[in-house]
C-alpha positions as MATLAB code, in Angstrom:
seq = 'AAGTQRIPSDAATPSGDTVGNPAPGVAADSIPQTISRFSHPIDNIPEGLKYREAVWAADRGDVGRVNAIREELSKSEQYRPLADALEGLLLVKQDDFAAAIAIAENISSVPVMQAEAYMIAAEVFQRQNRLNEAIGALSSALEINPQYVRAHLLIGAVYYDTGAMRLATTHLRQAADLDEKNVNALLLSGKIHNEYEQYAEAIVDYTRALERIESPELEVRARVDLATCLCELRKLDEAKQAIESCPEVPAVMAVRSLIAEAAGEFDVAAEQASKALQLSPRNRTAALVLARTHVTQRNWSDAIALLEPWTRDEAYDHEMRLLYGRALVGSGDQDRGRREVERATELKDTFLKFADMHQEAITQPTDSSIRIELGKLAEKLGKKQLAATWYQAALGLAPDNQEAASLLRALSSN';
ca = [
       4.074    4.965  -71.711;
       7.801    5.341  -71.218;
       9.089    8.911  -71.403;
       5.819   10.484  -71.664;
       2.987   11.637  -69.244;
       0.447    8.944  -68.233;
      -2.920    9.247  -69.292;
      -4.581   10.797  -66.347;
      -7.069    8.391  -64.860;
      -9.867   10.720  -63.915;
     -11.085   11.360  -67.735;
     -14.734    9.852  -66.520;
     -15.771   12.862  -65.181;
     -17.879   14.913  -67.860;
     -17.835   18.916  -66.809;
     -19.751   20.259  -70.253;
     -21.442   19.067  -73.669;
     -19.308   17.842  -77.076;
     -17.570   21.203  -78.121;
     -17.389   21.000  -82.518;
     -17.358   17.307  -84.309;
     -14.257   14.939  -83.756;
     -11.993   14.394  -86.555;
     -13.680   16.904  -89.560;
     -12.640   16.467  -93.154;
     -12.246   12.731  -92.640;
     -11.548   11.334  -96.055;
     -14.805    9.867  -97.686;
     -13.695    6.473  -99.231;
     -10.422    5.467  -97.062;
      -7.429    6.058  -95.120;
      -5.326    8.944  -96.379;
      -3.484    8.066  -99.559;
      -0.241    9.085  -98.572;
      -0.021    7.193  -95.662;
       2.322    4.424  -96.925;
       4.479    7.427  -96.783;
       4.594    7.754  -92.965;
       7.323    7.053  -90.795;
       5.526    6.163  -87.758;
       5.903    2.277  -86.922;
       2.370    1.338  -87.162;
       2.197    2.550  -91.064;
       4.511    0.541  -91.813;
       3.201   -2.968  -91.585;
      -0.025   -4.069  -93.449;
      -1.624   -4.933  -90.134;
      -1.101   -1.229  -89.245;
      -2.853    0.345  -92.715;
      -5.800   -2.150  -92.049;
      -5.681   -0.460  -88.073;
      -5.657    2.913  -90.140;
      -8.597    2.317  -92.309;
     -10.441    1.159  -89.281;
     -10.406    4.434  -87.524;
     -10.946    6.482  -90.907;
     -14.288    4.206  -90.745;
     -15.371    4.564  -87.246;
     -15.039    8.535  -88.084;
     -17.479    7.944  -90.960;
     -19.452    5.732  -88.626;
     -18.976    2.492  -90.168;
     -18.986    0.289  -87.022;
     -19.434   -2.779  -89.163;
     -15.826   -2.409  -91.112;
     -13.917   -1.346  -87.540;
     -15.335   -4.168  -85.506;
     -14.747   -6.692  -88.797;
     -11.161   -5.461  -88.828;
     -10.888   -5.621  -84.933;
     -11.602   -9.165  -85.053;
      -8.864   -9.966  -87.271;
      -6.470   -7.893  -85.345;
      -7.454   -9.940  -82.175;
      -6.687  -13.300  -83.549;
      -2.507  -12.437  -83.327;
      -1.281  -11.708  -79.653;
       1.566   -9.459  -81.224;
      -1.500   -7.183  -82.907;
      -4.170   -7.097  -80.238;
      -3.138   -3.930  -78.487;
      -4.306   -2.697  -82.035;
      -7.622   -4.093  -81.675;
      -7.940   -2.817  -78.063;
      -7.254    0.591  -79.277;
     -10.498    0.135  -81.992;
     -12.037   -0.915  -78.934;
     -11.389    2.236  -76.913;
     -12.233    4.209  -80.057;
     -15.644    3.214  -80.711;
     -16.094    3.100  -76.783;
     -15.336    7.013  -76.910;
     -18.181    6.948  -80.052;
     -20.503    5.690  -77.571;
     -19.571    8.066  -74.690;
     -18.568    4.997  -72.466;
     -15.493    7.073  -71.590;
     -14.233    5.568  -68.191;
     -13.655    2.492  -70.417;
     -12.387    3.790  -73.331;
      -9.646    5.927  -70.638;
      -9.022    2.330  -69.228;
      -7.933    0.910  -72.434;
      -5.876    3.975  -73.373;
      -4.371    3.673  -70.092;
      -3.547    0.005  -70.795;
      -2.089    0.395  -74.547;
       0.059    3.318  -73.589;
       2.325    0.876  -71.640;
       3.497   -0.287  -75.508;
       6.070    2.451  -76.699;
       4.650    2.055  -80.578;
       1.049    2.549  -78.854;
       1.595    5.907  -77.193;
       0.059    8.252  -79.658;
      -2.672    5.884  -80.353;
      -3.678    6.263  -75.980;
      -3.182   10.177  -76.432;
      -5.798    9.952  -79.526;
      -8.418    8.264  -77.497;
      -7.832   10.473  -74.362;
      -8.022   13.469  -76.272;
     -11.417   12.599  -78.113;
     -12.509   11.836  -74.763;
     -11.833   15.042  -73.355;
     -13.144   16.980  -76.434;
     -16.539   15.177  -75.859;
     -16.483   16.114  -72.129;
     -15.371   19.906  -73.351;
     -12.194   19.614  -71.219;
     -10.371   21.358  -74.523;
      -7.300   22.564  -72.804;
      -6.500   18.940  -71.922;
      -7.976   17.569  -75.469;
      -4.861   19.910  -76.905;
      -2.562   19.126  -74.230;
      -3.093   15.016  -75.408;
      -3.122   15.832  -79.068;
      -0.098   17.808  -79.188;
       1.694   14.736  -77.206;
       0.592   12.595  -79.795;
       1.678   14.778  -82.672;
       5.317   15.144  -80.663;
       5.044   11.305  -81.065;
       4.170   11.213  -84.629;
       4.328   14.934  -86.279;
       2.615   13.388  -89.515;
      -0.461   12.465  -88.088;
      -3.153   13.343  -90.162;
      -5.706   12.740  -87.774;
      -4.030   14.683  -84.786;
      -3.872   17.469  -86.701;
      -7.764   17.378  -87.882;
      -8.620   17.064  -84.492;
      -6.465   19.348  -82.651;
      -7.171   21.962  -85.575;
     -11.061   21.344  -84.433;
     -10.334   22.243  -80.748;
      -8.679   25.274  -81.538;
     -11.599   26.597  -83.255;
     -13.621   25.830  -80.623;
     -11.190   27.897  -78.475;
     -10.530   30.262  -80.829;
      -7.696   30.152  -81.495;
      -8.102   29.992  -85.661;
      -4.729   30.548  -86.738;
      -3.504   27.759  -84.962;
      -6.611   25.656  -86.116;
      -5.848   26.784  -89.733;
      -1.797   26.085  -89.226;
      -3.145   22.267  -88.093;
      -5.623   22.072  -90.703;
      -3.293   23.332  -93.723;
      -1.058   20.537  -92.683;
      -3.332   17.862  -92.386;
      -3.956   18.823  -95.829;
      -0.527   18.815  -96.622;
      -0.049   15.028  -95.252;
      -3.332   13.775  -96.922;
      -3.218   14.764 -100.997;
      -7.302   13.536 -100.992;
      -8.447   15.980  -98.001;
     -10.649   18.911  -99.440;
     -12.359   19.002  -96.224;
      -9.744   20.589  -94.023;
      -9.148   23.292  -96.726;
     -12.662   24.015  -96.824;
     -12.811   24.726  -93.120;
      -9.553   26.250  -93.297;
     -10.568   28.695  -95.980;
     -14.090   29.361  -93.921;
     -12.451   30.243  -91.137;
     -10.158   32.837  -92.983;
     -13.333   34.339  -94.814;
     -15.035   34.589  -91.505;
     -12.226   36.562  -90.453;
     -11.738   38.714  -93.442;
      -8.051   37.224  -94.032;
      -9.715   36.735  -98.018;
      -5.730   36.612  -99.599;
      -5.406   33.445  -97.454;
      -9.115   31.951  -97.802;
      -8.272   32.085 -101.838;
      -5.234   30.154 -101.053;
      -7.418   27.386  -99.494;
     -10.183   27.281 -101.924;
      -7.760   27.424 -105.002;
      -5.996   23.766 -103.054;
      -9.626   22.702 -102.633;
     -10.539   22.837 -106.197;
      -7.440   21.226 -107.058;
      -8.690   17.905 -105.354;
     -12.200   18.447 -105.396;
     -14.504   15.373 -107.022;
     -17.557   16.364 -105.788;
     -19.553   18.397 -107.967;
     -21.869   19.678 -105.284;
     -18.407   20.538 -103.305;
     -16.867   22.125 -106.494;
     -19.891   24.989 -106.561;
     -19.496   25.492 -103.247;
     -15.460   25.547 -102.802;
     -15.646   28.304 -106.121;
     -18.722   30.744 -104.533;
     -16.462   31.295 -101.692;
     -13.433   31.741 -103.856;
     -15.515   34.345 -106.019;
     -17.082   36.060 -103.157;
     -13.313   36.312 -100.876;
     -11.984   37.537 -105.139;
     -14.685   40.246 -105.002;
     -13.971   41.019 -101.542;
     -10.400   42.228 -102.964;
     -11.792   43.707 -106.095;
     -10.647   40.904 -108.519;
     -13.460   41.001 -110.367;
     -11.770   39.109 -113.715;
     -10.896   36.227 -111.661;
     -14.362   35.941 -109.584;
     -16.040   36.003 -113.150;
     -13.766   33.524 -113.928;
     -13.999   31.727 -110.646;
     -17.704   30.681 -111.163;
     -17.884   30.585 -115.117;
     -18.206   26.860 -114.992;
     -20.882   26.588 -112.347;
     -24.800   25.514 -112.742;
     -27.069   28.098 -113.159;
     -28.069   27.561 -109.139;
     -28.933   30.521 -106.712;
     -25.576   30.339 -105.005;
     -23.600   31.267 -108.260;
     -26.526   33.912 -109.538;
     -26.100   35.786 -105.825;
     -22.106   35.642 -106.485;
     -22.420   37.361 -110.162;
     -24.829   39.852 -108.509;
     -22.387   40.537 -106.257;
     -19.567   40.934 -108.237;
     -21.907   43.034 -111.219;
     -22.335   45.606 -107.883;
     -18.682   45.843 -107.487;
     -18.244   46.705 -111.576;
     -20.985   49.624 -110.993;
     -23.862   47.897 -113.270;
     -26.536   47.551 -111.149;
     -29.257   46.825 -113.526;
     -27.615   43.236 -114.202;
     -26.987   43.170 -110.004;
     -30.390   43.506 -109.643;
     -31.628   40.957 -112.253;
     -29.569   38.717 -110.947;
     -29.934   39.257 -106.911;
     -33.992   38.906 -108.210;
     -33.057   35.589 -110.003;
     -31.501   34.133 -107.285;
     -34.064   35.328 -104.302;
     -37.192   33.537 -106.638;
     -35.331   30.317 -106.346;
     -33.667   31.118 -103.021;
     -35.699   33.440 -100.982;
     -33.605   33.253  -97.784;
     -30.753   34.003 -100.017;
     -28.785   36.749  -98.195;
     -26.162   37.830 -100.728;
     -28.340   38.457 -103.209;
     -31.183   40.184 -100.914;
     -28.354   42.396  -99.595;
     -27.109   43.182 -103.617;
     -30.718   43.802 -104.283;
     -31.248   45.777 -101.001;
     -28.433   48.424 -101.682;
     -29.239   48.712 -105.502;
     -32.716   49.876 -104.684;
     -31.123   52.244 -102.013;
     -28.476   53.266 -104.547;
     -31.308   54.235 -107.053;
     -33.811   55.791 -104.510;
     -36.317   53.303 -104.685;
     -37.769   54.060 -101.261;
     -40.704   51.476 -101.510;
     -39.103   48.508 -103.613;
     -36.230   48.223 -100.812;
     -38.481   48.823  -97.532;
     -40.955   45.994  -99.158;
     -37.344   43.924  -99.303;
     -36.069   44.916  -96.278;
     -39.042   44.758  -93.879;
     -39.145   41.149  -93.658;
     -35.661   41.019  -93.545;
     -36.076   42.922  -90.214;
     -38.118   41.068  -88.802;
     -36.635   37.935  -88.902;
     -33.056   38.586  -88.595;
     -33.691   41.583  -85.998;
     -29.258   41.603  -85.131;
     -28.607   41.920  -89.071;
     -26.820   45.351  -88.973;
     -26.126   45.618  -92.668;
     -30.109   44.674  -93.316;
     -30.942   47.314  -90.396;
     -28.898   49.927  -91.863;
     -30.267   50.240  -95.112;
     -33.924   49.586  -94.077;
     -33.279   52.503  -91.921;
     -31.670   54.487  -94.802;
     -34.883   53.762  -97.118;
     -37.289   55.105  -94.334;
     -35.364   57.963  -94.099;
     -35.513   58.610  -97.652;
     -38.880   57.625  -98.019;
     -39.951   60.544  -95.144;
     -40.079   58.061  -92.312;
     -37.828   60.299  -90.293;
     -38.140   59.468  -86.871;
     -38.744   55.394  -87.073;
     -35.900   55.450  -90.163;
     -33.415   57.512  -87.690;
     -34.105   54.480  -84.551;
     -33.537   51.589  -87.133;
     -30.039   53.494  -87.941;
     -29.324   53.974  -84.371;
     -30.177   50.644  -83.615;
     -27.672   49.517  -86.724;
     -24.825   51.277  -85.892;
     -25.186   50.196  -81.810;
     -25.421   46.199  -83.482;
     -22.297   47.306  -86.098;
     -20.447   48.316  -82.985;
     -21.262   45.403  -80.942;
     -19.814   43.314  -84.387;
     -16.902   45.131  -84.662;
     -15.909   44.446  -80.838;
     -16.381   40.770  -81.392;
     -14.040   40.438  -84.428;
     -11.990   42.825  -82.547;
     -12.090   40.049  -79.900;
     -12.186   37.297  -81.914;
      -8.039   38.566  -82.818;
      -7.382   38.251  -78.949;
      -9.029   34.650  -78.840;
      -6.678   34.423  -81.600;
      -3.266   35.312  -79.809;
      -4.393   34.053  -76.259;
      -6.063   30.961  -76.836;
      -5.970   29.631  -73.653;
      -7.359   32.776  -71.652;
     -10.560   31.849  -70.295;
     -11.982   35.379  -69.635;
     -11.899   36.334  -73.250;
     -14.244   33.386  -74.486;
     -16.729   34.650  -71.706;
     -16.761   38.004  -73.238;
     -17.250   36.730  -76.693;
     -20.133   34.954  -75.322;
     -21.525   37.685  -73.646;
     -21.381   39.789  -77.050;
     -22.683   37.132  -79.335;
     -25.827   36.851  -77.080;
     -25.929   40.643  -77.824;
     -25.779   39.714  -81.496;
     -28.792   37.742  -80.905;
     -26.501   34.641  -81.581;
     -27.067   32.481  -78.833;
     -25.765   28.936  -80.199;
     -22.051   30.675  -80.652;
     -22.854   32.447  -77.363;
     -22.840   29.029  -75.944;
     -19.862   27.588  -77.782;
     -17.804   30.471  -76.068;
     -18.916   29.867  -72.983;
     -18.335   26.314  -73.108;
     -14.879   27.087  -74.549;
     -14.256   28.987  -71.761;
     -14.911   26.094  -69.588;
     -13.164   24.045  -71.850;
     -10.220   26.151  -70.652;
     -11.109   26.568  -67.074;
     -13.536   23.917  -66.031;
     -14.068   25.269  -62.078;
     -15.083   29.223  -64.054;
     -18.220   29.579  -61.882;
     -18.928   32.757  -64.258;
     -19.160   30.521  -67.560;
     -21.085   27.796  -65.975;
     -23.816   30.869  -64.761;
     -23.600   32.135  -67.743;
     -24.139   28.942  -69.832;
     -27.297   27.574  -68.027;
     -28.670   30.904  -67.837;
     -28.164   30.909  -71.743;
     -29.771   27.139  -71.703;
     -33.100   28.176  -69.215;
     -33.853   30.315  -71.673;
];
């Protein structure tokens, strides 16, 4: 590719498992509605828009539509590179990485196709867990075409997998800005902000998502998440308003109980939490609220009966375990209660350290050692899948890191 770095020819050698999902937040029905306003040459010709449609169809798994458009484009020598790029994309989906990279190398000699070549390479790298190289390829694609929605979505997903959450949300929000129909990019950005207790930012994402959501199920999900964040900020009237139009489902009842508890209305909180648990016994929000009301009202036996199964099934949940310990102490079982409180304190300290290291990962997106430590902490919290993700992220940044590879092997064998 003239004026750009060539696609590396060694990309067919896998170095790990797939991390994350390619291109999250794909529009449900078609290419982005704003794509006709893009400045890239591909987006200014009918054949180019057909190509974009096929790419989004590939992300939805609609192989038939992709092949139909590919065959149509391949009939013209002028548009054959577009057809070749679609073939490369399908090869990536089939994990035929060597063939996909060969196509990327070939089409990269056509100036207008350079960003597409980088996208194919980026997906190969992502699937091979070569995350640093995926970021490099995606950055090159965005340098060529800054309005490339799919590139913003994919680099957001890769940054999420490596722990660079601030960069992830930046690109997800850019994708949402460019595609006025995209909902999932905002929901994922909101989820990231919510997980890291950036509730004000999460509220922005959920509010924007609600302006464009058409699915009733997604709307309830977004409203529940929005209300939860508002409740965390003690904006209780706004939290109530957020779920006012929602149907009576367990998730909504659980948030109502959370709002009532924050307002000091413990009887209402207990009532709503109990209703939610009757319909959805594993609803953690409802269980926490009901357990806290029992402890607050010194209903020790009720609290123990509720919490004992949770501490058995969710052994690493420090909030549940602390409440259980307090209830045991209150009931007179001092020794066992103190042990539970000590274990809960230990778990909470690990959790807080885990959260602090997340912030380090955000500010140091290429540091593999931080990700190894996060993996170790995740193991201590009983989160094996999350630990594997962090070890894989470390390997994606440093494929030769023996410690990360050894820890990942040990985790897989357990």
